[in-house]
XYZ file of C-alpha atoms in Angstrom:
560
model
C -29.218 42.572 46.277
C -30.125 42.418 42.641
C -27.377 40.389 40.950
C -27.273 40.037 37.188
C -26.487 36.390 36.727
C -27.350 36.010 33.068
C -25.255 36.916 30.058
C -27.008 39.002 27.488
C -26.226 39.729 23.872
C -27.215 43.147 22.634
C -25.783 44.657 19.478
C -24.661 48.249 19.783
C -26.927 51.041 18.722
C -25.314 52.180 15.483
C -25.708 55.697 14.214
C -25.188 57.079 10.742
C -22.213 59.475 10.566
C -23.175 63.116 10.447
C -21.600 66.218 8.986
C -21.514 68.310 5.860
C -19.135 69.374 3.170
C -19.069 70.448 -0.434
C -17.195 68.064 -2.694
C -14.669 69.709 -5.037
C -13.853 68.087 -8.360
C -10.816 65.802 -8.440
C -7.714 66.813 -10.330
C -7.302 65.041 -13.642
C -4.196 63.294 -12.435
C -5.891 62.066 -9.249
C -6.926 58.393 -9.339
C -10.684 58.240 -8.877
C -10.572 55.375 -6.390
C -8.331 57.335 -4.001
C -10.388 60.486 -4.519
C -13.620 58.720 -3.580
C -11.969 57.344 -0.445
C -10.722 60.789 0.571
C -13.976 62.593 -0.024
C -16.239 59.912 1.446
C -18.345 61.943 3.848
C -21.102 61.659 6.426
C -24.572 61.364 4.963
C -26.647 63.822 6.957
C -25.915 67.487 7.412
C -25.571 67.986 11.150
C -22.538 69.992 12.149
C -20.711 69.366 15.385
C -19.028 72.141 17.266
C -15.344 71.218 17.153
C -13.724 71.443 20.525
C -10.664 69.707 21.953
C -9.542 67.964 25.086
C -7.020 67.460 27.861
C -3.745 65.675 28.648
C -3.133 62.420 26.820
C -2.345 59.012 28.156
C 1.031 57.435 27.661
C 0.173 54.613 25.317
C -0.825 56.420 22.148
C 2.676 57.097 20.807
C 3.048 53.426 19.858
C 0.717 54.055 16.951
C 2.849 57.001 15.880
C 6.109 55.058 16.044
C 4.720 52.005 14.252
C 3.190 54.043 11.475
C 6.396 53.762 9.451
C 5.544 50.094 9.042
C 2.917 48.829 6.660
C -0.546 49.413 8.094
C -3.005 46.540 8.169
C -6.238 47.192 6.330
C -8.671 49.189 8.440
C -11.796 47.160 9.279
C -14.874 48.561 7.595
C -17.966 49.584 9.520
C -19.681 46.205 9.141
C -16.652 44.289 10.381
C -16.296 46.529 13.409
C -19.971 46.195 14.228
C -19.632 42.405 14.091
C -16.674 42.623 16.490
C -18.722 44.762 18.867
C -21.637 42.315 18.814
C -19.303 39.389 19.556
C -17.763 41.282 22.499
C -21.117 42.183 23.984
C -22.395 38.630 23.557
C -19.834 37.476 26.147
C -20.255 40.347 28.618
C -22.493 40.645 31.659
C -25.161 43.379 31.343
C -23.629 44.899 34.476
C -20.802 46.273 32.305
C -23.112 47.626 29.574
C -25.347 50.629 29.165
C -28.910 49.368 29.090
C -31.388 50.858 26.689
C -31.671 54.251 25.069
C -32.851 55.947 28.260
C -29.585 55.327 30.103
C -27.503 56.280 27.063
C -29.540 59.449 26.572
C -29.138 60.403 30.238
C -25.373 59.960 30.013
C -25.157 62.126 26.884
C -27.403 64.887 28.153
C -25.761 65.141 31.581
C -22.249 65.094 30.128
C -22.925 67.626 27.354
C -24.733 69.983 29.726
C -21.708 69.896 32.014
C -19.297 70.352 29.092
C -21.138 73.405 27.765
C -20.816 74.963 31.213
C -17.317 73.850 32.281
C -15.190 73.286 29.164
C -11.800 74.944 29.088
C -11.012 77.717 26.647
C -8.198 76.227 24.551
C -6.607 77.660 21.384
C -7.298 74.617 19.190
C -10.951 74.659 20.179
C -11.304 78.328 19.272
C -9.459 77.859 16.010
C -11.440 74.824 14.866
C -14.788 76.246 15.957
C -14.309 79.446 13.967
C -12.990 77.762 10.814
C -15.402 77.311 7.914
C -12.987 75.577 5.540
C -13.130 71.862 6.367
C -9.512 71.119 5.480
C -8.229 73.973 7.628
C -10.501 72.848 10.455
C -9.235 69.280 10.199
C -5.639 70.532 10.160
C -6.219 72.578 13.333
C -7.627 69.514 15.103
C -4.960 67.185 13.693
C -2.064 69.289 14.993
C -3.579 69.560 18.460
C -4.328 65.845 18.667
C -0.783 64.886 17.726
C 0.780 67.358 20.154
C -1.474 66.261 23.010
C -0.393 62.636 22.745
C 1.472 61.998 26.001
C 1.888 65.711 26.683
C -0.017 67.896 29.116
C -2.291 70.676 27.927
C -0.328 73.408 29.720
C 2.811 72.440 27.806
C 1.086 72.119 24.445
C -0.628 75.529 24.405
C 2.525 77.527 23.649
C 3.829 75.009 21.102
C 0.483 74.881 19.326
C 0.213 78.668 19.151
C 3.708 79.063 17.686
C 3.143 76.178 15.261
C -0.066 77.611 13.852
C 1.471 81.061 13.572
C 4.340 79.647 11.530
C 2.381 77.107 9.483
C -1.308 78.111 9.488
C -2.271 75.697 6.683
C -1.392 72.216 5.493
C 0.260 73.742 2.452
C 2.530 75.835 4.677
C 3.569 72.789 6.692
C 4.104 70.680 3.577
C 6.543 73.265 2.200
C 8.497 73.449 5.467
C 11.762 71.596 6.025
C 12.048 68.739 8.481
C 14.827 70.716 10.134
C 12.398 73.565 10.766
C 9.771 71.177 12.132
C 12.274 69.570 14.497
C 13.472 72.984 15.595
C 9.997 74.139 16.610
C 9.210 70.764 18.182
C 12.397 70.756 20.266
C 11.563 70.253 23.933
C 8.078 68.842 23.308
C 9.360 65.257 23.302
C 8.396 62.174 21.311
C 9.894 63.734 18.203
C 8.529 61.164 15.775
C 5.136 62.850 16.215
C 6.299 66.029 14.495
C 8.002 64.058 11.745
C 4.851 62.028 11.027
C 2.731 65.186 11.038
C 5.059 66.732 8.478
C 4.922 63.578 6.353
C 1.125 63.557 6.556
C 0.851 67.173 5.412
C 3.087 66.488 2.431
C 1.020 63.466 1.467
C -2.246 65.419 1.645
C -0.828 68.201 -0.537
C 1.158 66.090 -2.997
C -0.995 62.973 -3.331
C -4.492 63.726 -2.059
C -5.256 66.964 -3.855
C -4.875 69.087 -0.723
C -7.961 67.578 0.932
C -7.895 65.750 4.273
C -9.769 62.395 4.210
C -13.276 62.855 5.598
C -13.880 59.662 7.621
C -12.110 57.897 10.451
C -11.539 54.848 8.269
C -9.851 56.752 5.415
C -7.891 58.985 7.791
C -6.365 55.953 9.474
C -5.779 54.193 6.183
C -4.182 57.040 4.229
C -2.289 59.258 6.691
C 1.031 58.305 8.341
C 1.048 58.435 12.116
C -2.757 58.548 12.377
C -4.118 55.674 14.455
C -7.620 54.758 15.469
C -7.927 57.390 18.196
C -6.520 60.317 16.189
C -8.615 59.378 13.162
C -11.787 59.252 15.243
C -11.026 62.570 16.917
C -10.435 64.381 13.610
C -13.472 62.790 11.954
C -15.848 63.580 14.816
C -14.598 67.069 15.701
C -13.810 68.419 12.236
C -16.286 66.534 10.035
C -19.104 65.590 12.424
C -18.830 61.822 11.907
C -20.597 59.911 14.680
C -17.627 57.805 15.716
C -16.472 57.239 19.275
C -12.918 57.673 20.555
C -10.945 56.124 23.388
C -7.895 57.787 24.896
C -6.448 57.427 28.382
C -8.986 59.774 29.928
C -11.901 57.952 28.304
C -10.485 54.612 29.471
C -10.572 55.862 33.043
C -14.090 57.304 32.792
C -15.627 54.218 31.177
C -13.830 51.754 33.447
C -15.241 53.552 36.480
C -18.717 54.185 35.085
C -19.113 50.490 34.158
C -16.886 49.017 36.919
C -14.392 47.368 34.559
C -11.570 46.060 36.713
C -9.752 43.832 34.216
C -6.521 44.956 32.594
C -7.517 47.915 30.404
C -4.693 47.227 27.972
C -5.975 43.732 27.138
C -7.584 43.140 23.752
C -10.955 42.179 25.235
C -11.234 45.240 27.479
C -9.941 47.542 24.766
C -12.547 46.387 22.287
C -15.285 46.640 24.895
C -14.314 50.232 25.683
C -14.412 51.158 22.000
C -17.860 49.555 21.783
C -19.100 51.592 24.727
C -17.660 54.790 23.261
C -19.422 54.130 19.970
C -22.688 53.461 21.768
C -22.454 56.717 23.711
C -21.419 59.094 20.909
C -24.110 61.674 20.180
C -25.115 61.702 16.476
C -25.976 65.411 16.696
C -22.821 66.488 18.546
C -20.237 63.716 18.152
C -17.180 65.949 18.469
C -18.476 67.646 21.582
C -19.453 64.348 23.225
C -15.999 62.885 22.606
C -14.292 65.989 23.926
C -16.613 66.079 26.930
C -15.660 62.531 27.903
C -11.971 63.383 27.617
C -12.466 66.638 29.506
C -14.254 64.786 32.289
C -11.351 62.385 32.668
C -8.795 65.189 32.622
C -10.437 67.560 35.082
C -12.883 65.599 37.287
C -12.430 61.827 36.961
C -8.680 62.127 37.489
C -6.300 59.226 38.210
C -5.504 59.875 41.879
C -7.934 62.430 43.299
C -11.268 62.279 41.449
C -13.872 64.897 42.355
C -16.911 62.661 42.364
C -19.136 65.305 43.946
C -18.735 67.392 40.768
C -19.221 64.555 38.287
C -22.201 64.998 35.940
C -22.622 61.235 35.439
C -22.157 60.160 39.050
C -25.663 58.666 39.210
C -24.684 56.267 36.389
C -21.270 55.349 37.805
C -21.018 51.788 39.097
C -17.712 52.514 40.851
C -19.372 55.289 42.837
C -22.287 52.968 43.630
C -19.799 50.426 44.950
C -18.217 53.064 47.181
C -21.624 54.021 48.580
C -22.462 50.386 49.255
C -19.177 49.820 51.089
C -19.755 52.935 53.178
C -23.252 51.790 54.132
C -22.023 48.358 55.107
C -19.160 49.821 57.109
C -21.435 52.168 59.013
C -23.821 49.302 59.892
C -26.568 51.894 59.810
C -28.835 49.591 57.818
C -29.535 45.889 58.460
C -28.502 43.501 55.702
C -27.073 44.562 52.377
C -28.216 47.636 50.451
C -29.947 46.996 47.141
C -26.998 47.808 44.869
C -26.461 45.899 41.650
C -23.215 44.071 41.056
C -21.761 41.693 38.525
C -22.575 38.028 39.154
C -21.932 35.945 36.029
C -23.521 32.535 35.927
C -20.276 30.607 35.971
C -16.622 31.423 36.294
C -14.884 34.750 36.692
C -16.171 37.698 34.637
C -13.468 38.684 32.164
C -14.196 42.393 32.696
C -13.982 42.286 36.486
C -10.781 42.466 38.484
C -9.164 39.054 39.060
C -9.683 37.401 42.475
C -6.026 38.088 43.257
C -6.787 41.836 43.253
C -9.813 42.309 45.527
C -11.560 45.623 46.123
C -9.492 47.997 48.267
C -11.862 50.210 50.295
C -9.111 52.802 50.848
C -8.920 53.485 47.097
C -12.598 54.097 46.412
C -13.361 54.658 42.724
C -9.633 54.622 41.943
C -9.842 50.828 42.182
C -10.734 51.322 38.506
C -9.111 51.041 36.081
C -6.617 48.372 36.984
C -3.066 49.570 36.457
C -1.238 47.412 33.957
C 2.220 46.241 34.968
C 4.914 47.894 32.913
C 8.399 46.871 32.077
C 11.014 49.179 33.518
C 12.947 51.064 30.812
C 16.189 49.460 29.771
C 19.301 51.251 30.940
C 21.979 52.561 28.586
C 25.052 54.724 28.957
C 26.410 57.287 26.537
C 29.552 59.415 26.680
C 29.045 62.852 25.162
C 31.340 65.830 24.829
C 30.821 69.556 24.451
C 33.654 70.536 22.114
C 34.173 74.305 22.065
C 36.328 76.740 20.093
C 36.531 79.742 22.449
C 38.532 81.821 19.916
C 36.583 80.998 16.776
C 35.945 83.753 14.256
C 32.787 85.592 15.289
C 32.873 84.339 18.864
C 32.953 81.022 20.734
C 31.356 78.076 18.948
C 30.381 74.531 19.914
C 30.195 71.430 17.735
C 26.927 69.654 16.997
C 26.362 66.579 14.846
C 23.113 65.274 13.393
C 21.527 62.000 14.428
C 20.446 59.409 11.831
C 17.122 59.909 10.047
C 15.541 56.945 11.824
C 15.397 55.640 15.363
C 15.549 57.543 18.638
C 15.558 61.357 18.238
C 15.842 60.955 14.466
C 17.252 63.971 12.630
C 17.942 66.034 15.761
C 21.292 67.625 16.582
C 23.457 66.609 19.522
C 26.945 66.817 20.933
C 29.266 64.070 19.613
C 28.386 60.934 21.571
C 29.160 57.228 21.762
C 27.312 54.396 23.469
C 29.684 52.911 26.036
C 30.056 50.991 29.255
C 29.226 53.010 32.388
C 32.862 53.849 33.140
C 36.481 53.139 32.360
C 39.339 54.263 30.138
C 37.717 52.745 27.066
C 34.926 55.278 27.400
C 37.358 58.192 27.023
C 39.140 56.548 24.128
C 35.930 55.803 22.246
C 34.684 59.346 22.767
C 37.983 60.873 21.660
C 37.913 58.833 18.445
C 34.377 60.042 17.762
C 35.448 63.670 18.322
C 38.416 63.328 15.992
C 36.156 61.895 13.299
C 34.311 65.221 13.218
C 37.007 67.762 14.129
C 40.384 66.199 13.313
C 43.335 65.747 15.746
C 42.568 66.921 19.273
C 44.565 67.321 22.524
C 43.465 64.230 24.432
C 44.819 65.506 27.740
C 42.258 68.318 27.832
C 39.247 65.995 27.715
C 37.649 66.488 31.146
C 34.831 64.545 32.770
C 32.319 67.064 34.124
C 29.410 65.125 35.510
C 26.381 63.067 34.680
C 22.890 63.602 33.285
C 20.140 60.982 33.536
C 17.277 61.300 31.051
C 14.434 58.799 30.792
C 12.655 58.239 27.516
C 9.560 56.043 27.428
C 11.561 52.852 26.996
C 15.163 53.844 27.768
C 16.832 55.249 30.861
C 19.881 56.913 29.354
C 22.798 58.087 31.476
C 25.004 60.673 29.770
C 28.570 60.901 31.019
C 29.342 64.542 30.228
C 32.794 65.603 29.045
C 34.158 68.954 27.943
C 37.061 69.951 25.707
C 38.046 73.541 24.848
C 40.393 74.245 21.919
C 42.165 77.210 23.487
C 45.355 77.639 21.473
C 44.676 75.583 18.378
C 43.937 77.010 14.969
C 40.158 77.383 14.662
C 38.450 74.633 12.677
C 36.807 76.230 9.643
C 35.612 73.172 7.740
C 33.435 70.296 8.936
C 32.211 67.117 7.276
C 28.555 66.726 6.259
C 26.301 66.219 9.262
C 28.264 68.528 11.583
C 28.260 72.245 12.279
C 29.690 74.805 14.697
C 27.113 76.991 16.446
C 27.193 79.962 18.783
C 25.477 79.662 22.140
C 22.518 81.656 20.863
C 22.183 79.380 17.839
C 22.374 76.313 20.054
C 19.409 77.411 22.156
C 17.208 77.786 19.063
C 18.463 74.683 17.221
C 16.641 71.364 16.883
C 18.216 69.756 19.953
C 16.599 67.501 22.513
C 15.906 68.372 26.135
C 18.623 65.911 27.147
C 21.252 67.866 25.184
C 20.149 71.107 26.838
C 20.702 69.436 30.199
C 24.153 68.293 29.067
C 25.026 71.838 28.015
C 23.936 73.209 31.400
C 26.389 70.816 33.066
C 29.143 72.063 30.773
C 28.301 75.706 31.429
C 28.320 75.101 35.165
C 31.785 73.488 35.107
C 33.757 75.548 32.632
C 36.453 77.770 34.232
C 35.065 80.967 35.713
C 31.463 80.032 35.113
C 30.498 80.064 38.773
C 32.593 82.980 40.012
C 30.493 85.431 41.902
C 27.566 83.032 41.900
C 25.961 81.381 44.871
C 25.198 78.387 42.729
C 27.697 75.564 43.158
C 29.011 73.672 40.126
C 27.873 70.163 39.322
C 30.223 67.659 40.915
C 31.501 64.476 39.359
C 30.476 61.147 40.892
C 33.995 60.493 42.172
C 34.200 63.768 44.094
C 30.679 63.666 45.504
C 30.770 62.585 49.155
C 28.375 64.579 51.320
C 26.438 66.923 49.056
C 25.189 70.117 50.589
C 21.479 71.031 50.445
C 22.265 73.436 47.626
C 24.108 70.716 45.730
C 21.184 68.315 46.196
C 18.843 70.942 44.801
C 21.105 71.444 41.801
C 21.370 67.700 41.207
C 17.593 67.365 41.237
C 17.373 70.265 38.792
C 19.349 68.238 36.265
C 17.143 65.213 36.681
C 14.480 64.921 33.969
C 10.829 65.564 34.736
C 8.708 62.519 33.856
C 5.003 63.343 33.527
C 2.894 61.132 35.754
C -0.436 61.564 34.045
C 0.528 60.305 30.634
C -0.827 56.807 29.683
C -3.302 55.140 27.029
C -4.172 52.256 24.859
C -1.491 51.416 22.331
C 1.613 53.463 22.971
C 5.404 53.742 23.185
C 7.480 56.751 22.557
C 10.656 58.147 21.256
């Protein structure tokens, strides 16, 4: 055994940012101080090949949601380096990369694997082939925002349609928020699209049409851009040698350096950022960052890692621990194998798992990282009604109203809804009053309860009690107050509505008279009538349950 019982202080190896760009002249109306901040660029001309990554971890949306608040000043490079030195001064060498040889081996092995195995993704192709730096940064920016908490397979189609509709920042800046919400509908975490739209308008209207060139100025000047997104844009689009940490990188680094403490804690978070900065390749910073994320997404996965295919397995302390445990279990060798482990001089190492959570041999490398305990989402109930005019001029129409411009699902359209208690007569009365506010007097006796939809947002489990009301014999409503509109079914399916509202509408369609005639599919039952559901009914019920991605976590994040 070769324990490391001493604590060592080693400042991080710091590299000069790299990249190249030509600096256009500022507009006369542009304040020079802002212009210098925007156009601050890497000093040496080494271009990275911009390529992008995999599914994002759940935590990053918190930065997006909190971006409407005043941002604290971004620490400059010197301040961050001082933070990194302080962190490393209190960390066992077991959790560090030692010397340039080990760092170089990690880079070379990872980049060689990435060049051979990287996925062909539309944002990578677009950024790689783009000569204009602002267009390249825009291509990376859009992909990074979409990939926050959303899987790659889902993002590909949205990204392709987005870039076809708004190929440049100027195109996006001139778009309406309604149009942005409409294209974003179904992608979730809608504040991301709103912040992206706000950022494009700021670049065009206030920053002379040029995206800030460094991670520090990107985070400081653009709404919705946090530390990770800023580092990704700066390294991939502009070649700045700055590391990034997303959920995939957290997993890779925690396993490679056997970090078992809570990865969401401030100490562990800062240590991971320090490691990422130490590892970033000054010649290919964007590729190195993407390679680390790609490794976490495709090989070093949360539940079933493929260690035999890992390019940095020889440097992975978690894998070394697994091998040691296997040797000890087999009793094929006397004594203990010579495998290094953390042994701080006194007390419990703050980067190791606490004594209350010992190593579980059945988990192998998935002992790392430690899963942070999460609060369950709070539960709320909403009554919502699909109000339809079957005999409206031009065909049947349904009523939608617009949500407020802030808060959950801001600016999206929905069926008239009220937050209520889970059940009772007051629920019907409150909903009827809300309907009459938008459509005038209504026949209360026709308000029918149709079923239930449960949709879980990141922090709210929302149960929709679904009602329906058809205005069969009444005079069609031709005028509506601001914030409401009547849409055909075709218009509804292309409108800026949330996934939850589409689920609500499917319940309504399944329960309206005649909807299921000639169909083998049974209608959705109400809770009161549901006794012994058939297998087909159980399948239908599960269809209306929301899909919650499992592989979606990170540092710093909540969502809308």
